[in-house]
CSV table of C-alpha atoms in Angstrom, one decimal:
chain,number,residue,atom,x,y,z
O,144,UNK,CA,-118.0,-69.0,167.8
O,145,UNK,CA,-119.2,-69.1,164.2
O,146,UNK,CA,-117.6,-71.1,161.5
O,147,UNK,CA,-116.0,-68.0,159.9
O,148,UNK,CA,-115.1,-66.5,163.0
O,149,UNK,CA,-113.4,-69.5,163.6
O,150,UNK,CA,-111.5,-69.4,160.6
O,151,UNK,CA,-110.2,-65.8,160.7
O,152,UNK,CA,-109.0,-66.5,163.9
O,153,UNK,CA,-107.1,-68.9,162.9
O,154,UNK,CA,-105.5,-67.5,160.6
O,155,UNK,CA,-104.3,-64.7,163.0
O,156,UNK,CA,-102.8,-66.6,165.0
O,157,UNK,CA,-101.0,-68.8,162.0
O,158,UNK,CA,-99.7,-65.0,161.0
O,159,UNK,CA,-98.5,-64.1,163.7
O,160,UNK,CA,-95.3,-63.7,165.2
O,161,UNK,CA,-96.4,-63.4,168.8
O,162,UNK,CA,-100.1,-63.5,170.4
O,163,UNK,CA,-100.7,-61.4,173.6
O,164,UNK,CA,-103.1,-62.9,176.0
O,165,UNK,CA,-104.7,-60.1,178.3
O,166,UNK,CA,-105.1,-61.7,181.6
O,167,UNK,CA,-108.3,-61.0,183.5
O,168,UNK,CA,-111.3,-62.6,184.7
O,169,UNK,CA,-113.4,-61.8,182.0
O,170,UNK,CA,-110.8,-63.3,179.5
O,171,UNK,CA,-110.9,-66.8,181.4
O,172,UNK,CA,-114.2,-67.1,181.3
O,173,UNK,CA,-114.3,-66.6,177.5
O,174,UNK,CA,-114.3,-69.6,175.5
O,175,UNK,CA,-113.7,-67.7,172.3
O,176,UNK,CA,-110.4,-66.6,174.3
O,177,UNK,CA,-110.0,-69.7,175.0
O,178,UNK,CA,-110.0,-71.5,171.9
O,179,UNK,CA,-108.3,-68.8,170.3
O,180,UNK,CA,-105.1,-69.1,173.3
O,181,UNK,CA,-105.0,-73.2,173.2
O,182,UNK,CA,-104.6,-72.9,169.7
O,183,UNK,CA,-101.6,-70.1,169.8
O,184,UNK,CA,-99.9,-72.7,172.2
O,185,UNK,CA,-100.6,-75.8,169.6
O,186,UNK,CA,-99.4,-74.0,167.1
O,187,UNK,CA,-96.2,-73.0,169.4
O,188,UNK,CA,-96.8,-69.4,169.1
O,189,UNK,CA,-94.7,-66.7,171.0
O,190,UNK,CA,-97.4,-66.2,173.9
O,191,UNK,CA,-97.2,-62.9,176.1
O,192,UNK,CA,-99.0,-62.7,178.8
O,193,UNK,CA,-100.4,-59.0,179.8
O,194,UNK,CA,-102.1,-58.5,183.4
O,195,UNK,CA,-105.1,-56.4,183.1
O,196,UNK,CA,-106.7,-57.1,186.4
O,197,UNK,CA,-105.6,-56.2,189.5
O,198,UNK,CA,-105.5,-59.0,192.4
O,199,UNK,CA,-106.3,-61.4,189.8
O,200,UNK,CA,-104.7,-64.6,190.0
O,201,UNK,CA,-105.1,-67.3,187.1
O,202,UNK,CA,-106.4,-70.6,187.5
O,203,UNK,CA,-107.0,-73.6,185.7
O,204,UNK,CA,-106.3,-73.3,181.8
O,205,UNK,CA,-105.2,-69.6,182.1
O,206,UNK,CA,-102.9,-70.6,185.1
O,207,UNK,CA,-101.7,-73.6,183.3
O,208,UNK,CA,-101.1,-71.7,180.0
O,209,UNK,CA,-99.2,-68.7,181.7
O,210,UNK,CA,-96.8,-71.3,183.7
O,211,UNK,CA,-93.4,-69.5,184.3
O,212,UNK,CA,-93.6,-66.8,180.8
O,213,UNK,CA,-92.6,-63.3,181.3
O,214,UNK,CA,-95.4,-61.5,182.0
O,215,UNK,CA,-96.3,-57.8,182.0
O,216,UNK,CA,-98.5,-56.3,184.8
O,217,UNK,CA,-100.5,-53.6,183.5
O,218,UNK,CA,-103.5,-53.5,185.5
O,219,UNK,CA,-102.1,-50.1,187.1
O,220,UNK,CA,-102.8,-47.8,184.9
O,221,UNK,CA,-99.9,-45.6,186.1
O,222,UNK,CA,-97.7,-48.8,185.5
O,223,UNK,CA,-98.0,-48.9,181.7
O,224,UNK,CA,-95.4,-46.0,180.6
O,225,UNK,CA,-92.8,-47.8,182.4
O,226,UNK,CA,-93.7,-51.3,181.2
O,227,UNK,CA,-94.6,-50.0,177.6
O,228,UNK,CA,-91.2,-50.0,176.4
O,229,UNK,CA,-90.2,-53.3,177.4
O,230,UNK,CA,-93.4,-55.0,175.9
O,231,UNK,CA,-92.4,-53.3,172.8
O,232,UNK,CA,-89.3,-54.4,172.9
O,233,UNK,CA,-90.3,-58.2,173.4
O,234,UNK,CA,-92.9,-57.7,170.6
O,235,UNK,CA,-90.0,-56.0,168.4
O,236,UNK,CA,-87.9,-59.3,169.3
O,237,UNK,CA,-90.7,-61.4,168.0
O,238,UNK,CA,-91.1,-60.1,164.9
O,239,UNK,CA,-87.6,-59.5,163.6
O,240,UNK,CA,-86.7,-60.7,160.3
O,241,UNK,CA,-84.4,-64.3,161.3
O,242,UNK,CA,-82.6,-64.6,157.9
O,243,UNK,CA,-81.4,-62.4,154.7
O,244,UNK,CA,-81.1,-63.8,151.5
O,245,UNK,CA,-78.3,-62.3,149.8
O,246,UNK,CA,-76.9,-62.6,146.4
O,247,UNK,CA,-73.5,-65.0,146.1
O,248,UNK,CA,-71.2,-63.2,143.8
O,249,UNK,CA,-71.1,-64.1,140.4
O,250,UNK,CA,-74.0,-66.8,141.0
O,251,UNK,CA,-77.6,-66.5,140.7
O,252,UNK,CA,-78.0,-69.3,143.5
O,253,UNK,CA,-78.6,-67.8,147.2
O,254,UNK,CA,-77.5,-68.2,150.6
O,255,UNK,CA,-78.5,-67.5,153.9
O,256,UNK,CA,-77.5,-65.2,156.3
O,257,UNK,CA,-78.0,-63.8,160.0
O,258,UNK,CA,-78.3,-59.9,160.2
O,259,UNK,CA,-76.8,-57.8,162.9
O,260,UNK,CA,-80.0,-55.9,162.8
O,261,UNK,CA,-83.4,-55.8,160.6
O,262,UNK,CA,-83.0,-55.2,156.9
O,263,UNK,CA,-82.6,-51.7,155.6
O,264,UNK,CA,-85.4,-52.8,152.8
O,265,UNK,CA,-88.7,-53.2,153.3
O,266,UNK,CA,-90.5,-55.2,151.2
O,267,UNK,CA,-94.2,-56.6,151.7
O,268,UNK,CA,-94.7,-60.5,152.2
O,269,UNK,CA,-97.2,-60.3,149.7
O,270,UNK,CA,-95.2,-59.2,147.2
O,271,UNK,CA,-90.9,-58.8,147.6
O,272,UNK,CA,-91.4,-56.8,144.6
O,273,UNK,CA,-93.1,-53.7,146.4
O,274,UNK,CA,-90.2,-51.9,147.8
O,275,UNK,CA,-92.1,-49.6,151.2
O,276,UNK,CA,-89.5,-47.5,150.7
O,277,UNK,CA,-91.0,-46.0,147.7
O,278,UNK,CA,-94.5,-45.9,149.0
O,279,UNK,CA,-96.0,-42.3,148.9
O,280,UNK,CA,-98.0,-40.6,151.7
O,281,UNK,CA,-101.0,-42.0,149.8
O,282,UNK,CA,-99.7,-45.6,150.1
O,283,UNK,CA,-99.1,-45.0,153.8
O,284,UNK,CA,-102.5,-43.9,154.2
O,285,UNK,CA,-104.1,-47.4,152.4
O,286,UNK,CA,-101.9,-49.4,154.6
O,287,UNK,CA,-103.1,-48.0,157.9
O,288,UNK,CA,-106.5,-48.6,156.3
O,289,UNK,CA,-106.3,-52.0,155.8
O,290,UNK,CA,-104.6,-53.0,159.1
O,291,UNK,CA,-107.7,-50.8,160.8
O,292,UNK,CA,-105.2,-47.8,161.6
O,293,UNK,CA,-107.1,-45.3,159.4
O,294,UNK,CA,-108.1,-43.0,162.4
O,295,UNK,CA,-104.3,-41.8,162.0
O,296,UNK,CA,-104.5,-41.2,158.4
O,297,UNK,CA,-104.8,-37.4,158.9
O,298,UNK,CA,-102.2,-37.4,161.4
O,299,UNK,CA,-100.2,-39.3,159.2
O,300,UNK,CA,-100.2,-36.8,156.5
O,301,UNK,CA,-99.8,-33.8,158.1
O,302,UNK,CA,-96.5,-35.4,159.3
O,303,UNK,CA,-95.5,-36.3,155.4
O,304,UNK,CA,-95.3,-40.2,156.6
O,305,UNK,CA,-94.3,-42.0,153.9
O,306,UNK,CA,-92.5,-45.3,153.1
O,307,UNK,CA,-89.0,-44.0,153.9
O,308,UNK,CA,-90.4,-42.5,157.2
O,309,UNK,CA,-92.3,-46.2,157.7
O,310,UNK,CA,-88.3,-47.4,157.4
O,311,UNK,CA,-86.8,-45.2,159.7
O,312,UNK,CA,-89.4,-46.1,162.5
O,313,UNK,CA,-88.2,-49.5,161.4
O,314,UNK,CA,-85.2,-49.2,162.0
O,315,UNK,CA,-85.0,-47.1,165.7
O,316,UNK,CA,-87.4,-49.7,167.1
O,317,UNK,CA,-84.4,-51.5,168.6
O,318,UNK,CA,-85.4,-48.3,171.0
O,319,UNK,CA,-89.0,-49.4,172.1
O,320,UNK,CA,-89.2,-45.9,174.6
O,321,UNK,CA,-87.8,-43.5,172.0
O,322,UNK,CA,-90.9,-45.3,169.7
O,323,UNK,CA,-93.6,-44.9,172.2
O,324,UNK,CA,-92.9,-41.2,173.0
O,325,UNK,CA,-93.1,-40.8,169.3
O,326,UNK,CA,-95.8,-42.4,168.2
O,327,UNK,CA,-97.6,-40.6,171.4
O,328,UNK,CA,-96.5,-37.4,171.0
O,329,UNK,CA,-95.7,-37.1,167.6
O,330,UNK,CA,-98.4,-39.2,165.7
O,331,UNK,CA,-101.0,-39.0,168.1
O,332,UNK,CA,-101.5,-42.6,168.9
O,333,UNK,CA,-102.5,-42.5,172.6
O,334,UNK,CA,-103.9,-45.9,173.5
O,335,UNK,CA,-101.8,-48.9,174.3
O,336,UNK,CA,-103.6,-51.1,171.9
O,337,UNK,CA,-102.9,-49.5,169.1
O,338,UNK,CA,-99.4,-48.6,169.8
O,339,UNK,CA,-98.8,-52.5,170.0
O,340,UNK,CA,-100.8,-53.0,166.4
O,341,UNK,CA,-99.0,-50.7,164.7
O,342,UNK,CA,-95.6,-52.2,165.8
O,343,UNK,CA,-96.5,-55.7,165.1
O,344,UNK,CA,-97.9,-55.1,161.8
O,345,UNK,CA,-94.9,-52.6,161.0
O,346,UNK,CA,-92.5,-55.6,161.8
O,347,UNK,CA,-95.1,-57.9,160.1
O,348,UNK,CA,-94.7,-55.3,156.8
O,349,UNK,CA,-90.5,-55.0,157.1
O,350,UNK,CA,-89.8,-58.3,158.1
């Protein structure tokens, strides 16, 4: 693994809320897996592990790594509708939003406090100032860009996605099943991979 590989993965795992670890043979024998698993677990990262090989049992680091975690077995491919929702729902759990800052009255100090669900503003990490729920069609279309969603971009348009839509998905993904029917059959976004993507970096963008 190259010394900018390296880095940039790294710095995924640092960003994230959660890493999923696809459990196979293949993925044991990869020290680039490797490295990039040890260091989710130093770094005390959420770890999920997701079975991908049937009749595979892990040994050895893998084994040692997975100890007693949830896991989800999706190395039946007729398996992953019913398991979808429930991996979403765990990712969703990951990335929600743990405090609010919220105005005292009359002060211009702040305080902390615990939501009963996720914040009905969005508002990027990189800049609190960019409220998502004034982002156009247009904006929605450079965002799946960057995060390497820009297959959908069509899609996305047709269906007049914009910031307040990227809100209201948001805000029903407290329903992981309602989510992956609607991303499937509404959006177009078939494969499992990318239906996790998009939900972690929605909750990455909202959180």
């Amino acid at each position: 693994m190259s010394g900018s590989t390296l880095e940039a993965m790294a710095q995924a795992v640092e960003e994230s809320a959660a890493v999923l670890i696809c459990v196979s043979k293949k993925y044991k024998d990869s020290q680039a897996c490797r490295t990039e698993a040890e260091y989710a677990f130093q770094q005390r990262k959420k770890i999920i592990p997701v079975v991908m090989e049937s009749g595979f049992k892990p040994t050895g680091w893998l084994g040692a790594l997975m100890g007693t975690r949830l896991y989800f077995d999706m190395s039946d491919a007729r398996r992953i509708p019913a398991k979808m929702p429930h991996l979403m729902k765990e990712l969703a759990d990951s990335g929600k939003c743990g405090q609010l800052v919220v105005p005292k009255h009359g002060s211009s100090h702040h305080h902390s406090a615990a939501p009963s669900r996720p914040s009905t503003t969005c508002t990027t990490k990189e800049n609190h100032n960019i409220v998502v729920d004034k982002w156009t069609s247009a904006d929605v279309e450079l965002w799946l860009l960057k995060t390497k969603l820009g297959e959908y971009n069509s899609v996305f348009s047709a269906k007049h996605v914009d910031g307040m839509a990227l809100r209201g998905l948001w805000r029903i993904s407290s329903d992981p099943r309602y989510v992956h029917e609607l991303l499937e059959k509404e959006l177009g976004m078939e494969t499992l991979g990318h239906k996790l993507k998009f939900m972690e970096e929605l909750h990455r963008l909202c959180s």
